[in-house]
Structure formats: structure tokens, C-alpha cells
Coordinates of C-alpha atoms in Angstrom, one line a residue:
F26 CA 0.0 0.0 0.0
P27 CA 2.7 2.6 0.9
V28 CA 4.3 1.8 -2.5
T29 CA 1.1 2.6 -4.3
I30 CA 0.7 6.0 -2.6
R31 CA 4.3 6.9 -3.4
S32 CA 3.8 5.8 -7.0
Q33 CA 0.7 8.0 -7.2
N34 CA 2.6 11.0 -5.9
I35 CA 5.3 10.5 -8.4
I36 CA 2.7 10.2 -11.2
I37 CA 0.9 13.3 -10.0
K38 CA 4.2 15.3 -9.7
T39 CA 5.2 14.1 -13.2
V40 CA 1.8 15.1 -14.6
L41 CA 2.0 18.5 -12.9
F42 CA 5.5 19.0 -14.2
A43 CA 4.5 18.0 -17.7
L44 CA 1.6 20.4 -17.5
F45 CA 3.9 23.1 -16.2
L46 CA 6.3 22.5 -19.1
F47 CA 3.4 22.5 -21.6
G48 CA 2.2 25.8 -20.2
I49 CA 5.6 27.3 -20.5
F50 CA 6.0 26.1 -24.1
L51 CA 2.4 27.2 -24.9
S52 CA 3.1 30.6 -23.5
I53 CA 6.4 30.8 -25.5
G54 CA 4.5 29.6 -28.6
L55 CA 1.8 32.2 -28.1
I56 CA 4.4 35.0 -27.7
F57 CA 6.3 33.9 -30.8
S58 CA 3.0 33.6 -32.7
A59 CA 1.9 37.0 -31.6
Q60 CA 5.3 38.4 -32.8
I61 CA 4.6 36.9 -36.2
T62 CA 0.9 37.4 -36.6
T63 CA 0.6 41.0 -35.2
P64 CA 3.0 42.5 -37.9
I65 CA 1.2 40.4 -40.5
K66 CA -2.2 41.7 -39.4
E67 CA -0.8 45.3 -39.5
L68 CA 0.6 44.8 -43.0
T69 CA -2.7 43.2 -44.1
T70 CA -4.6 46.2 -42.7
A71 CA -2.2 48.6 -44.4
A72 CA -2.7 46.8 -47.7
M73 CA -6.4 47.1 -47.3
N74 CA -6.0 50.8 -46.6
V75 CA -3.9 51.3 -49.7
Y76 CA -6.6 49.4 -51.7
Q77 CA -9.2 51.9 -50.3
G78 CA -7.0 54.9 -51.1
V79 CA -5.4 55.5 -47.6
Y80 CA -1.7 55.9 -47.8
D81 CA -0.7 57.0 -44.2
Y82 CA 0.9 53.7 -43.1
K83 CA 3.7 54.1 -40.5
E84 CA 5.9 51.1 -39.9
N85 CA 5.5 49.8 -36.3
V86 CA 7.0 46.3 -36.4
R87 CA 9.1 45.6 -33.2
S88 CA 11.0 42.6 -34.5
N89 CA 14.2 42.9 -36.4
D90 CA 13.6 40.2 -38.9
E91 CA 12.2 40.1 -42.5
L92 CA 8.8 41.4 -41.3
K93 CA 10.4 44.7 -40.2
I94 CA 12.1 45.0 -43.5
L95 CA 8.8 44.3 -45.3
G96 CA 7.1 46.9 -43.1
Q97 CA 9.7 49.6 -43.8
A98 CA 9.4 48.8 -47.6
F99 CA 5.6 49.0 -47.3
E100 CA 5.8 52.4 -45.5
K101 CA 8.2 53.7 -48.2
M102 CA 5.9 52.5 -50.9
S103 CA 2.9 54.1 -49.3
G104 CA 4.8 57.4 -49.0
E105 CA 5.8 57.4 -52.6
I106 CA 2.3 56.6 -53.8
S107 CA 1.0 59.4 -51.7
S108 CA 3.6 61.8 -53.1
L109 CA 2.7 60.8 -56.7
L110 CA -1.0 61.2 -56.1
K111 CA -0.4 64.7 -54.7
T112 CA 1.7 65.6 -57.8
K113 CA -1.0 64.1 -60.0
E114 CA -3.7 66.2 -58.2
H115 CA -1.6 69.3 -58.7
M116 CA -1.2 68.5 -62.4
I117 CA -4.9 67.9 -62.6
Q118 CA -5.6 71.3 -61.1
E119 CA -3.2 73.0 -63.5
L120 CA -4.9 71.2 -66.4
A121 CA -8.3 72.3 -65.2
I122 CA -7.1 75.9 -65.1
A123 CA -5.6 75.6 -68.5
N124 CA -8.7 74.0 -69.9
A125 CA -10.8 76.8 -68.4
Q126 CA -8.6 79.4 -70.0
L127 CA -8.7 77.5 -73.3
D128 CA -12.5 77.3 -73.2
E129 CA -12.6 81.1 -72.6
Y130 CA -10.2 81.7 -75.5
N131 CA -12.2 79.5 -77.8
K132 CA -15.4 81.4 -76.9
N133 CA -13.7 84.6 -77.9
L134 CA -11.7 83.2 -80.9
E135 CA -14.6 83.4 -83.4
Q136 CA -15.3 87.0 -82.5
M137 CA -11.5 87.8 -82.6
V138 CA -11.2 86.3 -86.0
A139 CA -14.3 88.1 -87.2
D140 CA -12.9 91.4 -85.8
R141 CA -9.5 90.9 -87.3
T142 CA -11.0 90.0 -90.7
R143 CA -13.1 93.1 -90.6
Q144 CA -10.1 95.2 -89.7
L145 CA -8.0 93.7 -92.6
N146 CA -10.9 94.2 -95.0
E147 CA -11.2 97.8 -94.0
A148 CA -7.5 98.3 -94.2
N149 CA -7.4 96.7 -97.7
T150 CA -10.3 98.8 -98.8
F151 CA -8.7 102.0 -97.5
M152 CA -5.4 101.2 -99.2
S153 CA -7.1 100.3 -102.5
A154 CA -9.0 103.5 -102.4
M155 CA -5.9 105.5 -101.7
I156 CA -3.8 103.8 -104.4
N157 CA -6.5 103.9 -107.0
S158 CA -7.1 107.6 -106.3
L159 CA -3.6 108.3 -107.7
D160 CA -3.2 109.4 -111.2
Q161 CA 0.0 107.5 -111.5
G162 CA 0.5 103.9 -112.6
L163 CA 2.0 101.6 -110.1
V164 CA 3.2 98.2 -111.3
V165 CA 5.2 95.5 -109.4
F166 CA 7.4 92.9 -111.2
D167 CA 9.9 90.2 -110.1
K168 CA 13.3 89.0 -111.3
D169 CA 11.7 87.1 -114.1
L170 CA 9.9 90.3 -115.3
E171 CA 6.6 88.8 -114.4
I172 CA 4.0 91.4 -113.3
K173 CA 2.4 90.9 -109.9
P174 CA -1.3 91.3 -109.4
I175 CA -0.7 94.6 -107.7
F176 CA -1.3 97.8 -109.8
T177 CA -3.4 100.9 -109.9
K178 CA -6.3 101.6 -112.2
A179 CA -4.4 104.4 -113.7
S180 CA -1.9 101.8 -115.1
H181 CA -4.4 100.8 -117.8
N182 CA -4.6 104.2 -119.2
L183 CA -1.0 105.2 -118.9
F184 CA 0.4 101.9 -120.3
Q185 CA -2.6 101.5 -122.6
A186 CA -2.6 97.8 -121.6
D187 CA -3.9 95.5 -118.9
P188 CA -0.9 94.8 -116.6
A189 CA -2.5 91.5 -115.5
S190 CA -2.3 90.0 -118.9
V191 CA 1.2 91.0 -120.2
S192 CA 4.8 90.7 -119.2
F193 CA 6.8 93.7 -118.1
P194 CA 8.7 94.0 -121.5
T195 CA 5.4 94.0 -123.3
L196 CA 4.0 96.6 -121.0
L197 CA 6.9 98.8 -121.9
K198 CA 6.4 98.1 -125.6
K199 CA 9.8 96.3 -125.7
D200 CA 8.5 93.5 -127.9
S201 CA 11.5 92.8 -130.0
E202 CA 13.8 90.0 -129.0
E203 CA 16.7 92.4 -128.6
D204 CA 14.8 94.7 -126.3
E205 CA 13.4 91.8 -124.3
E206 CA 16.9 90.3 -123.9
N207 CA 18.3 93.7 -122.8
L208 CA 15.6 93.9 -120.1
K209 CA 16.3 90.4 -118.9
Q210 CA 20.0 91.1 -118.5
W211 CA 19.2 94.4 -116.7
A212 CA 16.9 92.5 -114.3
Q213 CA 19.5 89.9 -113.6
I214 CA 22.1 92.6 -112.8
T215 CA 19.7 94.6 -110.6
F216 CA 18.2 91.7 -108.6
S217 CA 21.6 90.0 -108.1
G218 CA 23.0 93.1 -106.5
V219 CA 26.1 93.2 -108.7
L220 CA 25.6 96.9 -108.9
P221 CA 24.1 99.3 -106.4
F222 CA 20.4 99.8 -107.1
D223 CA 20.8 103.5 -107.9
S224 CA 23.5 102.6 -110.4
A225 CA 21.7 99.7 -111.9
I226 CA 18.4 101.6 -112.3
G227 CA 20.1 104.1 -114.6
L228 CA 20.3 101.3 -117.2
A229 CA 16.5 100.8 -117.2
P230 CA 14.1 102.5 -119.6
D231 CA 13.2 105.8 -118.1
H232 CA 10.1 106.5 -120.3
I233 CA 7.8 105.1 -122.9
Q234 CA 6.3 107.1 -125.7
F235 CA 3.1 106.7 -127.7
G236 CA 2.7 108.4 -131.1
D237 CA 5.4 109.1 -133.6
N238 CA 5.9 112.7 -132.6
I239 CA 4.6 115.5 -130.4
E240 CA 2.1 116.5 -133.1
S241 CA 0.4 113.1 -133.2
E242 CA -3.1 112.9 -131.7
D243 CA -2.2 109.9 -129.6
F244 CA 1.1 111.3 -128.4
K245 CA 1.9 110.5 -124.8
Y246 CA 5.1 110.6 -122.9
I247 CA 5.2 108.4 -119.8
Q248 CA 8.0 108.9 -117.3
L249 CA 9.2 105.8 -115.4
N250 CA 10.7 105.6 -112.0
Y251 CA 11.8 102.5 -110.1
Y252 CA 11.8 101.6 -106.4
P253 CA 13.1 98.4 -104.8
M254 CA 11.0 96.1 -102.5
M255 CA 13.4 94.4 -100.0
S256 CA 13.0 91.0 -98.4
E257 CA 13.8 90.2 -94.7
S258 CA 17.4 89.2 -95.9
E259 CA 17.8 92.7 -97.3
E260 CA 17.7 91.4 -100.9
I261 CA 15.6 92.9 -103.7
S262 CA 12.5 90.8 -104.0
N263 CA 10.4 92.9 -106.3
I264 CA 10.6 96.3 -108.1
V265 CA 7.9 98.9 -108.1
T266 CA 7.6 100.9 -111.4
V267 CA 5.9 104.2 -111.1
A268 CA 4.5 105.6 -114.4
T269 CA 3.7 109.4 -114.6
D270 CA 2.2 111.3 -117.5
G271 CA 5.1 113.6 -118.3
G272 CA 3.3 115.7 -120.8
I273 CA 5.5 117.1 -123.5
V274 CA 9.0 116.2 -122.4
T275 CA 12.0 115.1 -124.4
G276 CA 13.5 111.8 -123.3
K277 CA 16.9 110.4 -123.6

């Protein structure tokens, strides 16, 4: 009987010791489990926040293992996403302002174009009226002796021809091959700038005459003057010929 009681005591002590050890191991396991599951829960919550558009995660992992590194990386990622979104919002605001300004400009564009067109038409009408009120003939020609569609109404009467339908040599009644060739050479020299314009212009015809002599009924003496039109590169682009009824004047 005493042996049995002693055996029972040993068994009870053994069981209690085993329970004690189990409790210790269980506590240690729970502690380690909490150290693992708590950061994972925090990261899971942070991931859900990011999914819902909240990017204010601050790393709070107390361990020094891979979970802490993951938490730090997640915090950095959240911060960068937040910064990018703020930049995007700023850009969106700037685009909205620009679009509003563009809409306002588009609203006024049609009126601006209409006003500008009206101003140009008025200016052209005014210039045409002024030019055509002159009793001089103004004709513009280029280096190929082609007449531009810019001339006064008086040109028809003074040259006795329509400048729009003839070349410059024909307008000056230089119809022969020799006269036309001389005019072409003169134009080449003048437009190329080989000679100063004032010198080169002295080689051009300075008048045209209608009628055989002063006693002819159709006698007319037209004095010619020339003026250069310069391009942006300071080269002669066209030449303006001004024809004036010189009355009874002897030419060269």
C-alpha cells in the first residue's frame, strides 16, 4: 500500500511538471505567434487601406527580422504613392485651369477672327481706295519680269494695256527679241545686287512714248521711276515701277 501511494505521488508530480512545461511552451509559442501574426495583421490592414486609397501607413514592427524590412518597404511604398498622387492632383488642377482658359479663349476666338478679318478688309479697302485715287501707274514685277497682281487703275490708261495679262517688257512696248533680252540682262544685274540699285536703275528704260511725234493725236510721254522692295534678308524681292504722265517732255 505505501508503495502505491508513493507511485501515485510520483505520477501526480510528473503530470503536474508536464503540465507546467506544456504551459511554458504554450506561452512561449503564443508569444512567438503574436510576434509573427501581429505584424502580418498590421501589414494586411495597411494593404487594405492602400486598396481603399489611404496611404498613411507608418511602420511599427518591433521585430528585427524580415517582417520589419517588409514593413519599412511598405511604408516607403505608401509614402511614394501618396507623393505621386499629390503631384497628380496638382497637375490635374493646373490642367483644369488651362482648360478653363482655353475654353474662354475658344469662346472669344470666333469673335476675334471676325474682328480681325473686318479690320483687314477695312485696311485693304482703304489702301485700295488711296492707291486707285492716284493718277500714277504703279506696277510691281519680279526678277523674271513677271508682273504681280498689284497695280493701280491708272496703269491701264498710262500703259494702254492691262498689266495683269502681259509681261513687263510687253507693258513697256519692248516687244523685240533684242529689247526683251536687254531687259532680262538688266533685271539679272539689278536683282543679283552686282551693282548698287541706284546705279543699276540708270540702265533701265526711263520712259515710254506713244505716237510718232509731239504733233500726233495719240502722243503721250510716260516717265518711269523704279523703287526696290526688300526682303527680310535685305535682298531685292520685287521692283515697283511708277509711271507718270510727263506731258510734252523730251526723253533720252
